[in-house]
Amino acid sequence: MSTSDVVAVVAITVVAMLSGVLVAVLVALTRTLRDLRQTVAVLRDETVTLLDEAYEAVRGAAIEVDRVERLVTSAEKIDGAQQRAYKTLASPAVKAMAFGTGVSRAAKRLRDGESPTPALTRTKHRRRRVS
């Protein structure tokens, strides 16, 4: 065998080994791509399901927020009406209660035989002039 024959055999061996490595890499890459496709399909199915559930949850939350907003608005209206009623009725009610209390005290004094007007309890002290 000559040198060119040895170089040709070595070159063919190197090319065969590189071809074998390339085939092994391509087979591994094919398996990985197949697994990746399966994973993407499962992920897509789960994601669609989760997105549907999230959409329903957000829709339900929006409905609840609207309901709570209506309740708060109603409560504010009721509170405003209560405050207006209190301002409107409080002063006359207090005056009516004070008048009723005064009338009942006067009636009690009349029944007891006292004067309806209270006696003055203050006495005036005068200084005597010393001459």
mmCIF file of C-alpha atoms in Angstrom, residues 99-117:
data_model
loop_
_atom_site.group_PDB
_atom_site.id
_atom_site.type_symbol
_atom_site.label_atom_id
_atom_site.label_comp_id
_atom_site.label_asym_id
_atom_site.label_seq_id
_atom_site.Cartn_x
_atom_site.Cartn_y
_atom_site.Cartn_z
ATOM 1 C CA PHE A 99 -91.971 71.821 74.811
ATOM 2 C CA GLY A 100 -93.558 68.540 75.929
ATOM 3 C CA THR A 101 -91.165 68.294 78.867
ATOM 4 C CA GLY A 102 -91.941 71.876 79.893
ATOM 5 C CA VAL A 103 -95.677 71.299 79.651
ATOM 6 C CA SER A 104 -95.451 68.118 81.711
ATOM 7 C CA ARG A 105 -93.425 69.884 84.423
ATOM 8 C CA ALA A 106 -95.875 72.766 84.520
ATOM 9 C CA ALA A 107 -98.797 70.332 84.751
ATOM 10 C CA LYS A 108 -97.096 68.480 87.597
ATOM 11 C CA ARG A 109 -96.531 71.710 89.479
ATOM 12 C CA LEU A 110 -100.154 72.709 89.011
ATOM 13 C CA ARG A 111 -101.278 69.337 90.356
ATOM 14 C CA ASP A 112 -98.972 69.653 93.307
ATOM 15 C CA GLY A 113 -100.304 73.118 94.042
ATOM 16 C CA GLU A 114 -97.156 75.033 93.218
ATOM 17 C CA SER A 115 -96.875 78.110 91.096
ATOM 18 C CA PRO A 116 -96.363 77.245 87.420
ATOM 19 C CA THR A 117 -93.465 79.689 87.194
#
